[in-house]
């Protein structure tokens, strides 16, 4: 097979193979093509733009600052943003159907609900528009040689073909075929951890031609051991994702069991789905597993680099999977500039810089896996979210909520974690001090201004305070 | 190829394939054969008993209680123990050449230095003595089918052969080929972590026909960032292992650099090695990497179970790698009894019981990786070792040193860790209380019995106490 059918004008430019034509592969092709490299993309599935049904994962995407900055660099931010729906706050649905919003950041700060399929199509079309880019679909990577950069693919006609690249960019997802060669090397650290929860998607149809719920929110039904979320789509539907331990999923085998479960935990959503839709969607597919992948280093020799899920699959609870992958492309681009495209320097530097950040976002996503379904039910957590935002308002440079650093800035992930721990220490100590002083002050005032004989009332007052619902949570 | 060349009399007995003819594979073959199963062992290398040179790892082995209990079960304990050298204590070599012993446990408790090659040979010979066991060497596992149990091997004649088993027992080490099929399944947790240290072996020859150092000790030269250990062999040599960060190894490229390093850190060992031996051994092979592997579950369907390093490779700093692997065989045997050899119940139960213990020993070995080279230089650590032993003497059921639980009992590894943390809490709190009381008491006595005008001397005394060397360490 002839990969050079499209004639490239550039000479002496590096030949780069991008493995994977998903979101990160598509964007990376744009970055590398913009730089003038000779880019060839190999995707194992068919062209998503021609596909009748789209297989694979579809957990909704929340585009935020890091992803937008990367898109901006290849001139695609506006187009993608115009096809997204701003979400300014979480909308918490309590068991009794009460809804309370928790803003994501300051006024005007929001994340964007974007459709994976459309975004993927746009990226592939943009990559293909560069004359020095060629896309190959139905090409499955079988193996590659870390010394020579020779790759072997199984093509659409069922025969094996070789391709030679100066640089291989592995963007082929959590179960990366590119990564297999890394695993054969000594001193490559690797971990894959499945969480006990599975997920399942349900579609909430429009209601009287409009969104069934307020659209500019990420709706959350936190239920401690499990949770449901809903993100708005451009067609006025919501994609709802139910996260539950696999054992819980296994317990629900009939329509009646399903309805009983929803009656108990997600009652307000039933009329919005409609019983028929709910039963149809729930039993359509089995619950899917979620995996967290970490590895180090991200490069092999001067030949190969891993990005996106191939380097750091995260659980989907911080809305940073795509954003981290897009930022990978941007960071790599920055380092290419810094080292004048000398791959022997660029690749180790990328691992040095990016590994701690990618590990940090894996850990943060795992942390939020607990926070999202459990902590948002705690009054102290809500108070702390509120306090963090207030402190941020008055001291915007000193106290920055973790979520803000992760979502609305390009603060390096691992630095955000360090800063967050420091802030927590300061705020907790401040609260303790304030609490102690208030208690002392209150006691002083009570003792001073209440007649001596009614000393008992001080105790009564404290007891009354302590029985308040707030303290019991 | 005909695997049934040796006629088996037993009928209706399970066909078990043991992958790997190393220590754990050899012992497991004995266990399974003793039970009457039809056992076939497949080892990828040649028969170690006929090999001219023995390749692969050789870090010395310290046999302790768990390993001995497993050997005892197949009637091999006495034979192996008689070929081992008891080590009653660590012998700490300080930089200035001073030697101080730290006992491993109570009087009479010891670990055994055993040679890997001899032990492996004995186990294979013992396995082969069972009429229902067949050993195959130079058989490399290519793949196997988790539904049917069909395995494909590359045989010594270079052709592929299939073998069908009811149960596949993967004992094929840290880079297990059996495990690959696990990694293709969803919800299999796996991690491999390389430590920054490499290791290199040096041989200390006999001196005037006898051991060059006291034989009944595990000699340790702890030097914080690196360390050397030495274990005695039956031929009156010592096998010394040098553990250093790879960067440090890379700095030593000439004989002079090597001698300067040894002069500085291991001076007392130079005359014992001899300069020529040292230079020859050091530059013979590059430093080897060490990996820690964890995974879960340890079984796949009712078809396959992983044991030994294939399930839990540990760094070699607790002397438990082989012991944990041998105990795996014993635990599996106990569960086979418990569930009447019903593999559909035995395999999940083995994972349920054994995974937490195997994870615990991985973590403990990693913890000792720091303790052995650094903490043994700290006076507080030595004091605590001493205190633990004293408390154990007076309260043998309440306070059991961690090392004792791990090395001289079959206390489940994860329970030993829980108990150790509890004991540490109790002892630390006790020490704090004792310290506070002593300080208060001492101050009281000083103030009471020293004339009022010389109050300054109390302060002087405290200052003097605080400048004592002990506190500065």
PDB file of N, CA and C in Angstrom, chain A residues 193-249:
ATOM      1  N   UNK A 193      -5.944   0.478  37.391  1.00  0.00           N
ATOM      2  CA  UNK A 193      -6.804   0.220  38.539  1.00  0.00           C
ATOM      3  C   UNK A 193      -8.259   0.420  38.134  1.00  0.00           C
ATOM      4  N   UNK A 194      -9.040  -0.626  38.256  1.00  0.00           N
ATOM      5  CA  UNK A 194     -10.476  -0.508  37.973  1.00  0.00           C
ATOM      6  C   UNK A 194     -11.194  -0.111  39.254  1.00  0.00           C
ATOM      7  N   UNK A 195     -12.182   0.776  39.132  1.00  0.00           N
ATOM      8  CA  UNK A 195     -12.961   1.109  40.320  1.00  0.00           C
ATOM      9  C   UNK A 195     -14.152   0.157  40.392  1.00  0.00           C
ATOM     10  N   UNK A 196     -14.718  -0.011  41.613  1.00  0.00           N
ATOM     11  CA  UNK A 196     -15.803  -0.991  41.759  1.00  0.00           C
ATOM     12  C   UNK A 196     -17.100  -0.548  41.083  1.00  0.00           C
ATOM     13  N   UNK A 197     -17.134   0.715  40.618  1.00  0.00           N
ATOM     14  CA  UNK A 197     -18.349   1.223  39.977  1.00  0.00           C
ATOM     15  C   UNK A 197     -18.326   0.974  38.472  1.00  0.00           C
ATOM     16  N   UNK A 198     -19.511   0.746  37.921  1.00  0.00           N
ATOM     17  CA  UNK A 198     -19.694   0.743  36.480  1.00  0.00           C
ATOM     18  C   UNK A 198     -20.560   1.940  36.107  1.00  0.00           C
ATOM     19  N   UNK A 199     -20.685   2.206  34.802  1.00  0.00           N
ATOM     20  CA  UNK A 199     -21.583   3.293  34.392  1.00  0.00           C
ATOM     21  C   UNK A 199     -22.482   2.839  33.252  1.00  0.00           C
ATOM     22  N   UNK A 200     -23.582   3.540  33.122  1.00  0.00           N
ATOM     23  CA  UNK A 200     -24.599   3.196  32.149  1.00  0.00           C
ATOM     24  C   UNK A 200     -25.257   4.505  31.725  1.00  0.00           C
ATOM     25  N   UNK A 201     -25.505   4.652  30.421  1.00  0.00           N
ATOM     26  CA  UNK A 201     -26.073   5.921  29.939  1.00  0.00           C
ATOM     27  C   UNK A 201     -27.568   5.830  29.640  1.00  0.00           C
ATOM     28  N   UNK A 202     -28.259   6.886  30.001  1.00  0.00           N
ATOM     29  CA  UNK A 202     -29.703   6.990  29.762  1.00  0.00           C
ATOM     30  C   UNK A 202     -29.944   8.328  29.062  1.00  0.00           C
ATOM     31  N   UNK A 203     -30.895   8.366  28.137  1.00  0.00           N
ATOM     32  CA  UNK A 203     -31.168   9.630  27.461  1.00  0.00           C
ATOM     33  C   UNK A 203     -32.471  10.231  27.966  1.00  0.00           C
ATOM     34  N   UNK A 204     -32.401  11.498  28.373  1.00  0.00           N
ATOM     35  CA  UNK A 204     -33.614  12.189  28.809  1.00  0.00           C
ATOM     36  C   UNK A 204     -34.110  13.021  27.625  1.00  0.00           C
ATOM     37  N   UNK A 205     -35.281  12.645  27.058  1.00  0.00           N
ATOM     38  CA  UNK A 205     -35.745  13.330  25.834  1.00  0.00           C
ATOM     39  C   UNK A 205     -36.205  14.766  26.124  1.00  0.00           C
ATOM     40  N   UNK A 206     -36.353  15.589  25.073  1.00  0.00           N
ATOM     41  CA  UNK A 206     -36.869  16.952  25.285  1.00  0.00           C
ATOM     42  C   UNK A 206     -38.320  16.878  25.778  1.00  0.00           C
ATOM     43  N   UNK A 207     -38.797  17.965  26.351  1.00  0.00           N
ATOM     44  CA  UNK A 207     -40.165  18.015  26.905  1.00  0.00           C
ATOM     45  C   UNK A 207     -40.834  19.224  26.254  1.00  0.00           C
ATOM     46  N   UNK A 208     -41.900  19.002  25.513  1.00  0.00           N
ATOM     47  CA  UNK A 208     -42.587  20.077  24.787  1.00  0.00           C
ATOM     48  C   UNK A 208     -41.597  20.885  23.948  1.00  0.00           C
ATOM     49  N   UNK A 209     -40.675  20.201  23.300  1.00  0.00           N
ATOM     50  CA  UNK A 209     -39.733  20.856  22.395  1.00  0.00           C
ATOM     51  C   UNK A 209     -38.603  21.600  23.079  1.00  0.00           C
ATOM     52  N   UNK A 210     -38.519  21.492  24.418  1.00  0.00           N
ATOM     53  CA  UNK A 210     -37.422  22.179  25.124  1.00  0.00           C
ATOM     54  C   UNK A 210     -36.732  21.200  26.087  1.00  0.00           C
ATOM     55  N   UNK A 211     -35.644  21.672  26.690  1.00  0.00           N
ATOM     56  CA  UNK A 211     -34.954  20.844  27.677  1.00  0.00           C
ATOM     57  C   UNK A 211     -35.904  20.447  28.807  1.00  0.00           C
ATOM     58  N   UNK A 212     -35.806  19.222  29.267  1.00  0.00           N
ATOM     59  CA  UNK A 212     -36.673  18.744  30.342  1.00  0.00           C
ATOM     60  C   UNK A 212     -36.267  19.328  31.701  1.00  0.00           C
ATOM     61  N   UNK A 213     -35.008  19.772  31.806  1.00  0.00           N
ATOM     62  CA  UNK A 213     -34.535  20.424  33.044  1.00  0.00           C
ATOM     63  C   UNK A 213     -33.785  21.687  32.622  1.00  0.00           C
ATOM     64  N   UNK A 214     -33.414  22.511  33.590  1.00  0.00           N
ATOM     65  CA  UNK A 214     -32.647  23.714  33.267  1.00  0.00           C
ATOM     66  C   UNK A 214     -31.361  23.309  32.546  1.00  0.00           C
ATOM     67  N   UNK A 215     -31.093  23.881  31.372  1.00  0.00           N
ATOM     68  CA  UNK A 215     -29.973  23.371  30.569  1.00  0.00           C
ATOM     69  C   UNK A 215     -28.583  23.815  31.028  1.00  0.00           C
ATOM     70  N   UNK A 216     -28.458  24.976  31.649  1.00  0.00           N
ATOM     71  CA  UNK A 216     -27.103  25.488  31.888  1.00  0.00           C
ATOM     72  C   UNK A 216     -26.483  25.010  33.199  1.00  0.00           C
ATOM     73  N   UNK A 217     -26.728  23.749  33.495  1.00  0.00           N
ATOM     74  CA  UNK A 217     -26.210  23.139  34.714  1.00  0.00           C
ATOM     75  C   UNK A 217     -25.724  21.724  34.422  1.00  0.00           C
ATOM     76  N   UNK A 218     -24.792  21.274  35.265  1.00  0.00           N
ATOM     77  CA  UNK A 218     -24.461  19.851  35.280  1.00  0.00           C
ATOM     78  C   UNK A 218     -25.260  19.281  36.446  1.00  0.00           C
ATOM     79  N   UNK A 219     -26.307  18.531  36.116  1.00  0.00           N
ATOM     80  CA  UNK A 219     -27.201  18.013  37.156  1.00  0.00           C
ATOM     81  C   UNK A 219     -26.578  16.795  37.842  1.00  0.00           C
ATOM     82  N   UNK A 220     -26.653  16.791  39.166  1.00  0.00           N
ATOM     83  CA  UNK A 220     -26.090  15.673  39.940  1.00  0.00           C
ATOM     84  C   UNK A 220     -27.102  15.165  40.957  1.00  0.00           C
ATOM     85  N   UNK A 221     -27.260  13.859  40.989  1.00  0.00           N
ATOM     86  CA  UNK A 221     -28.061  13.197  42.022  1.00  0.00           C
ATOM     87  C   UNK A 221     -27.091  12.402  42.889  1.00  0.00           C
ATOM     88  N   UNK A 222     -26.497  13.022  43.907  1.00  0.00           N
ATOM     89  CA  UNK A 222     -25.505  12.283  44.712  1.00  0.00           C
ATOM     90  C   UNK A 222     -26.209  11.411  45.738  1.00  0.00           C
ATOM     91  N   UNK A 223     -25.867  10.126  45.760  1.00  0.00           N
ATOM     92  CA  UNK A 223     -26.531   9.187  46.682  1.00  0.00           C
ATOM     93  C   UNK A 223     -25.510   8.348  47.444  1.00  0.00           C
ATOM     94  N   UNK A 224     -24.390   8.966  47.815  1.00  0.00           N
ATOM     95  CA  UNK A 224     -23.327   8.292  48.576  1.00  0.00           C
ATOM     96  C   UNK A 224     -22.677   7.128  47.841  1.00  0.00           C
ATOM     97  N   UNK A 225     -23.284   5.915  47.890  1.00  0.00           N
ATOM     98  CA  UNK A 225     -22.609   4.802  47.221  1.00  0.00           C
ATOM     99  C   UNK A 225     -22.789   4.834  45.709  1.00  0.00           C
ATOM    100  N   UNK A 226     -23.795   5.602  45.229  1.00  0.00           N
ATOM    101  CA  UNK A 226     -23.910   5.735  43.787  1.00  0.00           C
ATOM    102  C   UNK A 226     -24.366   7.139  43.428  1.00  0.00           C
ATOM    103  N   UNK A 227     -24.477   7.427  42.155  1.00  0.00           N
ATOM    104  CA  UNK A 227     -24.826   8.785  41.735  1.00  0.00           C
ATOM    105  C   UNK A 227     -25.261   8.798  40.274  1.00  0.00           C
ATOM    106  N   UNK A 228     -26.071   9.798  39.937  1.00  0.00           N
ATOM    107  CA  UNK A 228     -26.416   9.994  38.535  1.00  0.00           C
ATOM    108  C   UNK A 228     -26.046  11.441  38.185  1.00  0.00           C
ATOM    109  N   UNK A 229     -25.578  11.648  36.948  1.00  0.00           N
ATOM    110  CA  UNK A 229     -25.325  13.015  36.476  1.00  0.00           C
ATOM    111  C   UNK A 229     -26.028  13.195  35.118  1.00  0.00           C
ATOM    112  N   UNK A 230     -26.270  14.452  34.746  1.00  0.00           N
ATOM    113  CA  UNK A 230     -26.885  14.715  33.444  1.00  0.00           C
ATOM    114  C   UNK A 230     -26.255  15.956  32.825  1.00  0.00           C
ATOM    115  N   UNK A 231     -25.872  15.826  31.550  1.00  0.00           N
ATOM    116  CA  UNK A 231     -25.309  16.966  30.815  1.00  0.00           C
ATOM    117  C   UNK A 231     -26.189  17.262  29.597  1.00  0.00           C
ATOM    118  N   UNK A 232     -26.387  18.556  29.312  1.00  0.00           N
ATOM    119  CA  UNK A 232     -27.275  18.942  28.201  1.00  0.00           C
ATOM    120  C   UNK A 232     -26.608  18.749  26.840  1.00  0.00           C
ATOM    121  N   UNK A 233     -27.403  18.382  25.843  1.00  0.00           N
ATOM    122  CA  UNK A 233     -26.925  18.275  24.463  1.00  0.00           C
ATOM    123  C   UNK A 233     -27.583  19.344  23.586  1.00  0.00           C
ATOM    124  N   UNK A 234     -26.976  19.616  22.434  1.00  0.00           N
ATOM    125  CA  UNK A 234     -27.495  20.638  21.526  1.00  0.00           C
ATOM    126  C   UNK A 234     -28.925  20.314  21.042  1.00  0.00           C
ATOM    127  N   UNK A 235     -29.280  19.021  20.988  1.00  0.00           N
ATOM    128  CA  UNK A 235     -30.627  18.644  20.502  1.00  0.00           C
ATOM    129  C   UNK A 235     -31.676  18.670  21.610  1.00  0.00           C
ATOM    130  N   UNK A 236     -31.350  19.353  22.703  1.00  0.00           N
ATOM    131  CA  UNK A 236     -32.258  19.543  23.842  1.00  0.00           C
ATOM    132  C   UNK A 236     -32.541  18.260  24.633  1.00  0.00           C
ATOM    133  N   UNK A 237     -31.755  17.217  24.388  1.00  0.00           N
ATOM    134  CA  UNK A 237     -31.818  16.049  25.262  1.00  0.00           C
ATOM    135  C   UNK A 237     -30.774  16.243  26.359  1.00  0.00           C
ATOM    136  N   UNK A 238     -30.850  15.394  27.381  1.00  0.00           N
ATOM    137  CA  UNK A 238     -29.771  15.284  28.363  1.00  0.00           C
ATOM    138  C   UNK A 238     -29.196  13.880  28.265  1.00  0.00           C
ATOM    139  N   UNK A 239     -27.880  13.783  28.326  1.00  0.00           N
ATOM    140  CA  UNK A 239     -27.296  12.464  28.491  1.00  0.00           C
ATOM    141  C   UNK A 239     -27.063  12.266  29.974  1.00  0.00           C
ATOM    142  N   UNK A 240     -27.750  11.263  30.534  1.00  0.00           N
ATOM    143  CA  UNK A 240     -27.613  10.985  31.969  1.00  0.00           C
ATOM    144  C   UNK A 240     -26.699   9.770  32.131  1.00  0.00           C
ATOM    145  N   UNK A 241     -25.833   9.830  33.103  1.00  0.00           N
ATOM    146  CA  UNK A 241     -24.955   8.695  33.363  1.00  0.00           C
ATOM    147  C   UNK A 241     -25.148   8.250  34.800  1.00  0.00           C
ATOM    148  N   UNK A 242     -25.459   6.968  34.936  1.00  0.00           N
ATOM    149  CA  UNK A 242     -25.683   6.392  36.253  1.00  0.00           C
ATOM    150  C   UNK A 242     -24.426   5.633  36.660  1.00  0.00           C
ATOM    151  N   UNK A 243     -23.853   6.012  37.806  1.00  0.00           N
ATOM    152  CA  UNK A 243     -22.662   5.336  38.335  1.00  0.00           C
ATOM    153  C   UNK A 243     -23.066   4.520  39.557  1.00  0.00           C
ATOM    154  N   UNK A 244     -22.826   3.225  39.503  1.00  0.00           N
ATOM    155  CA  UNK A 244     -23.183   2.354  40.640  1.00  0.00           C
ATOM    156  C   UNK A 244     -22.164   1.229  40.734  1.00  0.00           C
ATOM    157  N   UNK A 245     -21.991   0.671  41.948  1.00  0.00           N
ATOM    158  CA  UNK A 245     -21.148  -0.526  42.047  1.00  0.00           C
ATOM    159  C   UNK A 245     -21.736  -1.625  41.155  1.00  0.00           C
ATOM    160  N   UNK A 246     -20.859  -2.419  40.541  1.00  0.00           N
ATOM    161  CA  UNK A 246     -21.335  -3.485  39.653  1.00  0.00           C
ATOM    162  C   UNK A 246     -22.340  -4.398  40.352  1.00  0.00           C
ATOM    163  N   UNK A 247     -22.104  -4.665  41.644  1.00  0.00           N
ATOM    164  CA  UNK A 247     -23.027  -5.561  42.358  1.00  0.00           C
ATOM    165  C   UNK A 247     -24.448  -4.994  42.374  1.00  0.00           C
ATOM    166  N   UNK A 248     -24.543  -3.656  42.470  1.00  0.00           N
ATOM    167  CA  UNK A 248     -25.866  -3.025  42.487  1.00  0.00           C
ATOM    168  C   UNK A 248     -26.533  -3.181  41.123  1.00  0.00           C
ATOM    169  N   UNK A 249     -25.735  -2.977  40.066  1.00  0.00           N
ATOM    170  CA  UNK A 249     -26.282  -3.161  38.721  1.00  0.00           C
ATOM    171  C   UNK A 249     -26.821  -4.578  38.552  1.00  0.00           C
TER     172      UNK A 249
END
